[in-house]
Short mmCIF file of C-alpha atoms and ligand atoms in Angstrom, two decimals:
data_model
loop_
_atom_site.label_atom_id
_atom_site.label_comp_id
_atom_site.label_asym_id
_atom_site.label_seq_id
_atom_site.Cartn_x
_atom_site.Cartn_y
_atom_site.Cartn_z
CA MET A 215 68.01 -2.52 1.89
CA PRO A 216 68.13 -3.60 5.56
CA LEU A 217 69.10 -7.27 5.93
CA VAL A 218 67.82 -9.40 8.83
CA LEU A 219 69.40 -12.65 10.03
CA GLY A 220 66.71 -15.05 11.34
CA ILE A 221 67.18 -18.03 13.65
CA GLU A 222 64.84 -20.97 13.77
CA SER A 223 65.07 -23.57 16.58
CA THR A 224 61.53 -24.28 17.64
CA ALA A 225 61.53 -28.14 17.18
CA HIS A 226 63.73 -30.48 15.15
CA THR A 227 65.28 -27.88 12.83
CA PHE A 228 68.06 -25.45 13.53
CA GLY A 229 68.14 -22.90 10.71
CA VAL A 230 69.61 -19.53 9.88
CA GLY A 231 68.25 -17.38 7.08
CA ILE A 232 69.17 -13.99 5.78
CA ALA A 233 66.46 -11.95 4.07
CA SER A 234 65.16 -8.45 3.24
CA GLU A 235 61.66 -7.04 3.71
CA LYS A 236 61.23 -7.11 -0.04
CA GLY A 237 61.39 -10.85 0.07
CA GLU A 238 65.01 -11.40 -1.16
CA ILE A 239 66.23 -14.58 0.46
CA LEU A 240 69.92 -14.41 0.57
CA ALA A 241 70.52 -17.55 2.65
CA ASN A 242 68.51 -20.42 4.00
CA VAL A 243 70.66 -23.02 5.75
CA ASN A 244 69.09 -25.70 7.98
CA SER A 245 70.05 -28.74 9.88
CA VAL A 246 67.42 -31.23 11.01
CA TYR A 247 67.63 -33.44 14.14
CA ARG A 248 66.57 -36.93 13.35
CA PRO A 249 65.83 -39.16 16.41
CA ILE A 250 67.31 -42.70 15.96
CA ALA A 251 64.04 -44.24 17.19
CA GLY A 252 60.74 -42.84 18.45
CA GLY A 253 59.58 -39.25 18.42
CA ILE A 254 61.51 -36.02 19.01
CA LYS A 255 63.26 -35.79 22.38
CA PRO A 256 63.51 -32.11 23.23
CA SER A 257 66.76 -32.37 25.11
CA GLU A 258 68.48 -34.37 22.29
CA ALA A 259 67.12 -31.87 19.70
CA ALA A 260 68.45 -29.00 21.74
CA GLU A 261 71.84 -30.72 22.00
CA HIS A 262 71.84 -31.14 18.21
CA HIS A 263 70.97 -27.35 17.75
CA SER A 264 73.85 -26.31 20.04
CA ARG A 265 76.21 -28.51 18.21
CA VAL A 266 75.37 -27.41 14.64
CA ALA A 267 74.64 -23.72 15.43
CA PRO A 268 78.16 -22.30 14.64
CA VAL A 269 78.43 -24.18 11.34
CA VAL A 270 74.92 -23.30 10.19
CA LEU A 271 75.52 -19.66 11.04
CA ARG A 272 78.71 -19.60 9.13
CA ARG A 273 77.28 -21.33 6.09
CA ALA A 274 74.43 -18.85 5.98
CA LEU A 275 76.77 -15.91 6.04
CA GLU A 276 78.87 -17.56 3.31
CA ALA A 277 75.77 -18.33 1.12
CA ALA A 278 74.63 -14.71 1.41
CA GLY A 279 78.18 -13.37 0.86
CA VAL A 280 77.81 -10.96 3.78
CA SER A 281 79.62 -10.48 7.07
CA LEU A 282 77.85 -10.22 10.50
CA ASP A 283 78.59 -6.42 10.42
CA SER A 284 76.32 -5.88 7.48
CA ILE A 285 73.30 -7.39 9.18
CA ASP A 286 70.88 -4.85 10.39
CA ALA A 287 68.84 -6.93 12.90
CA ILE A 288 68.67 -10.28 14.42
CA ALA A 289 65.28 -12.11 14.36
CA VAL A 290 64.48 -15.25 16.41
CA ALA A 291 61.59 -17.52 16.67
CA LEU A 292 60.73 -17.18 20.35
CA GLY A 293 57.74 -19.67 20.05
CA PRO A 294 55.66 -21.73 19.88
CA GLY A 295 57.80 -24.70 20.36
CA LEU A 296 59.80 -26.83 22.68
CA GLY A 297 61.50 -24.93 25.59
CA PRO A 298 64.90 -26.49 25.39
CA CYS A 299 65.11 -26.06 21.61
CA LEU A 300 63.77 -22.51 21.67
CA ARG A 301 66.36 -21.54 24.23
CA VAL A 302 69.24 -22.54 21.94
CA GLY A 303 68.06 -20.12 19.22
CA ALA A 304 67.19 -17.41 21.61
CA THR A 305 70.52 -17.54 23.44
CA LEU A 306 72.45 -17.29 20.08
CA ALA A 307 70.14 -14.37 18.99
CA ARG A 308 70.61 -12.51 22.23
CA TYR A 309 74.38 -13.07 22.08
CA LEU A 310 74.61 -11.82 18.41
CA ALA A 311 72.36 -8.86 19.17
CA SER A 312 74.38 -7.82 22.20
CA LEU A 313 77.73 -8.50 20.53
CA LEU A 314 76.94 -6.54 17.39
CA GLY A 315 74.82 -3.87 19.10
CA LYS A 316 71.90 -4.68 16.64
CA PRO A 317 68.15 -4.87 17.46
CA LEU A 318 66.51 -8.10 18.39
CA VAL A 319 63.25 -8.91 16.57
CA PRO A 320 60.78 -11.47 18.07
CA VAL A 321 59.06 -13.75 15.53
CA ASN A 322 56.20 -16.16 16.07
CA HIS A 323 56.99 -19.35 14.24
CA ALA A 324 53.39 -19.84 12.96
CA VAL A 325 53.23 -16.29 11.49
CA ALA A 326 56.58 -17.00 9.81
CA HIS A 327 55.03 -20.13 8.02
CA ILE A 328 52.19 -17.90 6.89
CA GLU A 329 54.31 -14.96 5.60
CA ILE A 330 56.75 -17.23 3.78
CA ALA A 331 53.72 -18.89 2.08
CA ARG A 332 52.37 -15.49 0.98
CA LEU A 333 55.79 -14.48 -0.38
CA SER A 334 56.28 -17.77 -2.13
CA THR A 335 52.95 -17.99 -3.70
CA GLY A 336 52.18 -14.41 -4.36
CA LEU A 337 48.72 -14.82 -2.74
CA LYS A 338 47.77 -11.59 -0.89
CA ASP A 339 45.12 -12.39 1.63
CA PRO A 340 44.50 -16.17 1.77
CA VAL A 341 42.78 -18.48 4.15
CA VAL A 342 45.85 -20.35 5.51
CA VAL A 343 45.95 -24.13 6.01
CA TYR A 344 49.02 -24.49 8.27
CA VAL A 345 49.85 -28.24 8.87
CA ALA A 346 53.03 -29.69 10.23
CA GLY A 347 54.38 -32.27 12.62
CA GLY A 348 53.24 -30.10 15.61
CA ASN A 349 50.54 -27.85 14.19
CA THR A 350 47.19 -27.97 12.44
CA VAL A 351 45.56 -24.61 12.15
CA ILE A 352 43.17 -22.92 9.75
CA THR A 353 43.73 -19.14 9.95
CA THR A 354 43.34 -15.87 8.04
CA PHE A 355 44.03 -12.18 8.63
CA VAL A 356 41.07 -10.38 10.12
CA GLU A 357 41.23 -6.98 11.92
CA GLY A 358 44.94 -6.71 12.52
CA ARG A 359 45.77 -10.29 13.40
CA TYR A 360 45.77 -13.82 12.19
CA ARG A 361 42.64 -15.21 13.65
CA VAL A 362 42.17 -18.99 14.18
CA PHE A 363 39.22 -20.44 12.27
CA GLY A 364 39.84 -24.04 13.31
CA GLU A 365 42.62 -26.22 14.84
CA THR A 366 43.29 -29.59 16.08
CA LEU A 367 41.96 -30.35 19.53
CA ASP A 368 44.76 -32.97 20.23
CA ILE A 369 47.50 -34.12 17.89
CA ALA A 370 48.61 -32.42 14.71
CA LEU A 371 48.12 -33.92 11.26
CA GLY A 372 51.84 -34.47 10.78
CA ASN A 373 52.08 -36.16 14.10
CA LEU A 374 49.19 -38.38 13.14
CA MET A 375 50.93 -39.52 10.03
CA ASP A 376 54.36 -39.80 11.44
CA THR A 377 53.17 -41.88 14.43
CA PHE A 378 51.10 -44.14 12.26
CA ALA A 379 54.00 -44.64 9.78
CA ARG A 380 56.39 -45.39 12.60
CA GLU A 381 54.04 -47.88 14.37
CA VAL A 382 53.38 -49.85 11.16
CA GLY A 383 57.06 -49.82 10.19
CA LEU A 384 57.02 -47.34 7.34
CA GLY A 385 59.63 -45.10 8.74
CA PHE A 386 59.96 -41.27 8.80
CA PRO A 387 58.71 -38.91 7.50
CA GLY A 388 55.21 -40.32 7.63
CA VAL A 389 53.26 -38.34 5.03
CA PRO A 390 55.07 -39.46 1.80
CA LYS A 391 55.33 -43.10 3.03
CA VAL A 392 51.66 -43.28 4.01
CA GLU A 393 50.62 -41.54 0.74
CA GLU A 394 52.74 -43.89 -1.26
CA LEU A 395 50.85 -46.91 0.01
CA ALA A 396 47.54 -44.99 0.02
CA ALA A 397 47.83 -44.62 -3.79
CA ARG A 398 47.55 -48.46 -4.06
CA GLY A 399 44.56 -48.69 -1.69
CA LYS A 400 41.10 -49.34 -3.17
CA ASN A 401 38.63 -49.76 -0.38
CA LEU A 402 37.56 -46.97 2.01
CA ILE A 403 37.47 -48.43 5.58
CA PRO A 404 35.08 -46.40 7.99
CA LEU A 405 37.41 -44.59 10.45
CA PRO A 406 36.42 -41.91 13.02
CA TYR A 407 35.75 -38.66 11.23
CA SER A 408 35.89 -36.12 13.96
CA VAL A 409 35.13 -32.48 13.20
CA LYS A 410 33.82 -30.54 16.17
CA GLY A 411 32.43 -27.16 15.14
CA GLN A 412 35.42 -25.68 13.41
CA ASP A 413 38.03 -27.98 15.05
CA VAL A 414 39.39 -31.42 14.15
CA SER A 415 40.47 -34.26 16.46
CA TYR A 416 42.98 -36.78 15.11
CA SER A 417 43.83 -38.89 18.20
CA GLY A 418 40.75 -41.23 17.88
CA LEU A 419 41.56 -41.66 14.18
CA LEU A 420 45.16 -42.77 15.08
CA THR A 421 44.00 -45.15 17.74
CA ALA A 422 41.38 -46.68 15.45
CA ALA A 423 43.73 -47.01 12.44
CA LEU A 424 46.49 -48.67 14.62
CA ARG A 425 43.95 -51.01 16.22
CA LEU A 426 42.75 -52.14 12.78
CA TYR A 427 46.37 -52.62 11.69
CA ARG A 428 47.09 -54.94 14.63
CA GLU A 429 43.84 -56.85 13.88
CA LYS A 430 45.17 -57.48 10.34
CA ARG A 431 41.74 -57.30 8.91
CA TYR A 432 42.66 -55.01 6.07
CA SER A 433 45.57 -54.48 3.84
CA LEU A 434 48.04 -51.74 4.86
CA GLU A 435 47.39 -50.04 1.52
CA ASP A 436 43.64 -49.78 2.20
CA LEU A 437 44.28 -48.62 5.74
CA CYS A 438 46.75 -45.91 4.50
CA TYR A 439 44.19 -44.84 1.82
CA SER A 440 41.45 -44.63 4.43
CA LEU A 441 43.63 -42.71 6.86
CA VAL A 442 44.67 -40.21 4.27
CA GLU A 443 41.13 -39.71 2.89
CA THR A 444 39.55 -39.31 6.39
CA ALA A 445 42.25 -37.01 7.82
CA TYR A 446 42.54 -34.77 4.84
CA SER A 447 38.80 -34.49 4.20
CA MET A 448 38.27 -33.32 7.82
CA LEU A 449 40.78 -30.51 7.16
CA VAL A 450 39.31 -29.55 3.77
CA GLU A 451 35.82 -29.37 5.32
CA VAL A 452 36.95 -26.93 7.98
CA ALA A 453 38.98 -24.83 5.47
CA GLU A 454 35.98 -24.63 3.15
CA ARG A 455 33.82 -23.27 5.95
CA ALA A 456 36.47 -20.71 6.81
CA LEU A 457 36.58 -19.65 3.29
CA ALA A 458 32.83 -19.20 3.06
CA HIS A 459 32.64 -17.53 6.41
CA THR A 460 35.36 -14.96 5.74
CA GLY A 461 34.43 -14.41 2.11
CA LYS A 462 38.08 -14.57 1.03
CA SER A 463 39.10 -15.70 -2.46
CA GLU A 464 42.50 -17.42 -1.87
CA VAL A 465 43.63 -20.50 -0.04
CA VAL A 466 47.32 -21.27 0.83
CA LEU A 467 48.82 -24.50 2.20
CA THR A 468 51.99 -24.15 4.36
CA GLY A 469 54.01 -26.10 6.93
CA GLY A 470 55.86 -29.36 6.56
CA VAL A 471 52.81 -31.26 5.34
CA ALA A 472 52.41 -28.77 2.51
CA ARG A 473 54.65 -30.97 0.45
CA SER A 474 51.82 -33.44 0.23
CA PRO A 475 50.46 -33.53 -3.32
CA VAL A 476 47.36 -35.37 -2.14
CA LEU A 477 46.40 -32.70 0.38
CA SER A 478 47.22 -29.95 -2.16
CA ASP A 479 45.00 -31.63 -4.78
CA LYS A 480 42.06 -31.85 -2.34
CA LEU A 481 42.34 -28.25 -1.24
CA ALA A 482 42.85 -27.12 -4.87
CA LYS A 483 39.62 -28.85 -5.84
CA MET A 484 37.67 -27.37 -3.06
CA ALA A 485 39.02 -23.85 -3.80
CA ARG A 486 38.11 -24.28 -7.47
CA ALA A 487 34.58 -25.28 -6.63
CA ARG A 488 34.22 -22.05 -4.69
CA GLY A 489 35.89 -19.84 -7.31
CA ALA A 490 38.98 -19.28 -5.14
CA ARG A 491 42.68 -19.49 -6.08
CA PHE A 492 44.81 -22.14 -4.38
CA ALA A 493 48.60 -22.48 -3.97
CA ALA A 494 50.99 -24.34 -1.81
CA VAL A 495 54.17 -22.98 -0.42
CA ASP A 496 57.43 -23.72 -2.32
CA PRO A 497 58.49 -27.24 -1.00
CA GLU A 498 61.91 -25.83 -0.11
CA LEU A 499 60.18 -23.42 2.28
CA ALA A 500 57.52 -25.79 3.57
CA GLY A 501 59.28 -27.34 6.53
CA ASP A 502 60.83 -25.22 9.34
CA ASN A 503 63.57 -23.05 8.00
CA GLY A 504 65.64 -20.04 8.86
CA ALA A 505 64.58 -18.05 5.77
CA MET A 506 61.00 -17.69 7.03
CA ILE A 507 62.11 -16.37 10.33
CA ALA A 508 64.51 -13.88 8.64
CA TYR A 509 61.87 -12.67 6.19
CA THR A 510 59.09 -12.29 8.91
CA GLY A 511 61.70 -10.65 11.07
CA ALA A 512 62.51 -8.20 8.26
CA LEU A 513 58.75 -7.29 7.88
CA ALA A 514 58.53 -6.83 11.70
CA TYR A 515 61.73 -4.78 11.71
CA ALA A 516 60.51 -2.50 9.00
CA SER A 517 57.41 -1.88 11.16
CA GLY A 518 59.56 -0.95 14.09
CA LEU A 519 58.92 -4.17 16.02
CA THR A 520 61.95 -4.97 18.21
CA ILE A 521 62.34 -6.32 21.77
CA PRO A 522 64.97 -5.51 24.48
CA VAL A 523 67.27 -8.51 25.04
CA GLU A 524 66.21 -8.79 28.74
CA GLU A 525 62.55 -9.19 27.69
CA SER A 526 63.17 -11.78 25.04
CA ARG A 527 62.06 -14.85 27.00
CA VAL A 528 61.04 -17.83 25.05
CA ARG A 529 57.29 -18.48 24.64
CA PRO A 530 56.68 -22.22 24.20
CA LEU A 531 52.85 -21.71 23.98
CA TRP A 532 52.78 -18.43 22.01
CA ARG A 533 49.50 -18.41 20.18
CA LEU A 534 49.17 -17.21 16.59
CA ASP A 535 46.26 -14.93 17.44
CA GLU A 536 48.19 -13.12 20.21
CA VAL A 537 50.66 -11.72 17.65
CA GLU A 538 50.54 -8.17 16.43
CA VAL A 539 50.91 -8.01 12.64
CA PRO A 540 51.73 -4.35 12.08
CA TRP A 541 53.17 -4.80 8.55
CA ARG A 542 49.69 -5.92 7.29
CA ARG A 543 47.70 -3.28 9.20
CA GLN A 544 48.80 -0.56 6.82
CA THR A 545 47.50 -2.45 3.90
CA SER A 546 44.61 -4.38 5.42
CA ALA A 547 41.93 -1.86 4.45
CA ALA A 548 42.88 -2.35 0.76
CA ILE A 549 43.04 -6.05 1.04
CA THR A 550 40.20 -7.23 3.21
FE1 FE2 B 775 56.82 -25.33 11.87
#
């Protein structure tokens, strides 16, 4: 069984995973950069990645109980993400591929979140709700690719929650902190509910929530409750339309915010009302991780998808719907 080593470094996480195409995860070792104050600083995150890379790589090999020689291909998340961070993972991947004389496999980070969710939940052809610190996308597989059926027009859902939590002194990560207070909220305060066609916009919601916080007109519990209800309902509305439009019968939640029990519950209710199955990715595999890059790399490698080292430039803005997904093409007729 070919083994693929995957490297993740698109944002705050540096991770190395080792996996097979059949979905065996032999290793998943990750190290997360945490800024002391404020948001992620790309150069500091990249510095963190460079520092921890040798240790993370060694621990992953130890966890899998394999040597570098027994790895068949090196996969790397080439995008989307922050340039300085992406370059750390790409440099290590190129080095390993050249040193070992093994093929290099390009992986799109968003596709990896989707594939690990399908593996983890067993759902075959779901509408995917991918929500994280830097991404908010509703997507599903149609005619050979993951097509986008809605996304944020400005900031991501995770970013909205993290920024709000930080500004009101709740700390990081934002989602669990805001949800904890939201559970004690009772009154729904009107906040901007901004769905434009199939897209959502969260920046106006963030501005309004912070303004109300500074005006001290409402309790923080009520404000958190209203923020959660408004932000999540926008996403559920768009996901429901994508489900209706595509006629699919499954919904999966993936990405760092997939650990949210509140969002899971809302999506589960929507799916149930439409006769669809719902599942969220395993919390261990929800945030950025090396295993999802290794597994998606293994799928790609089994489909013959490799890239010469000299063409392996990083792609900070690599869109999900630009990516070839040959491993699903063979089975798409039976699935969709
Ligand atoms: Fe991610």
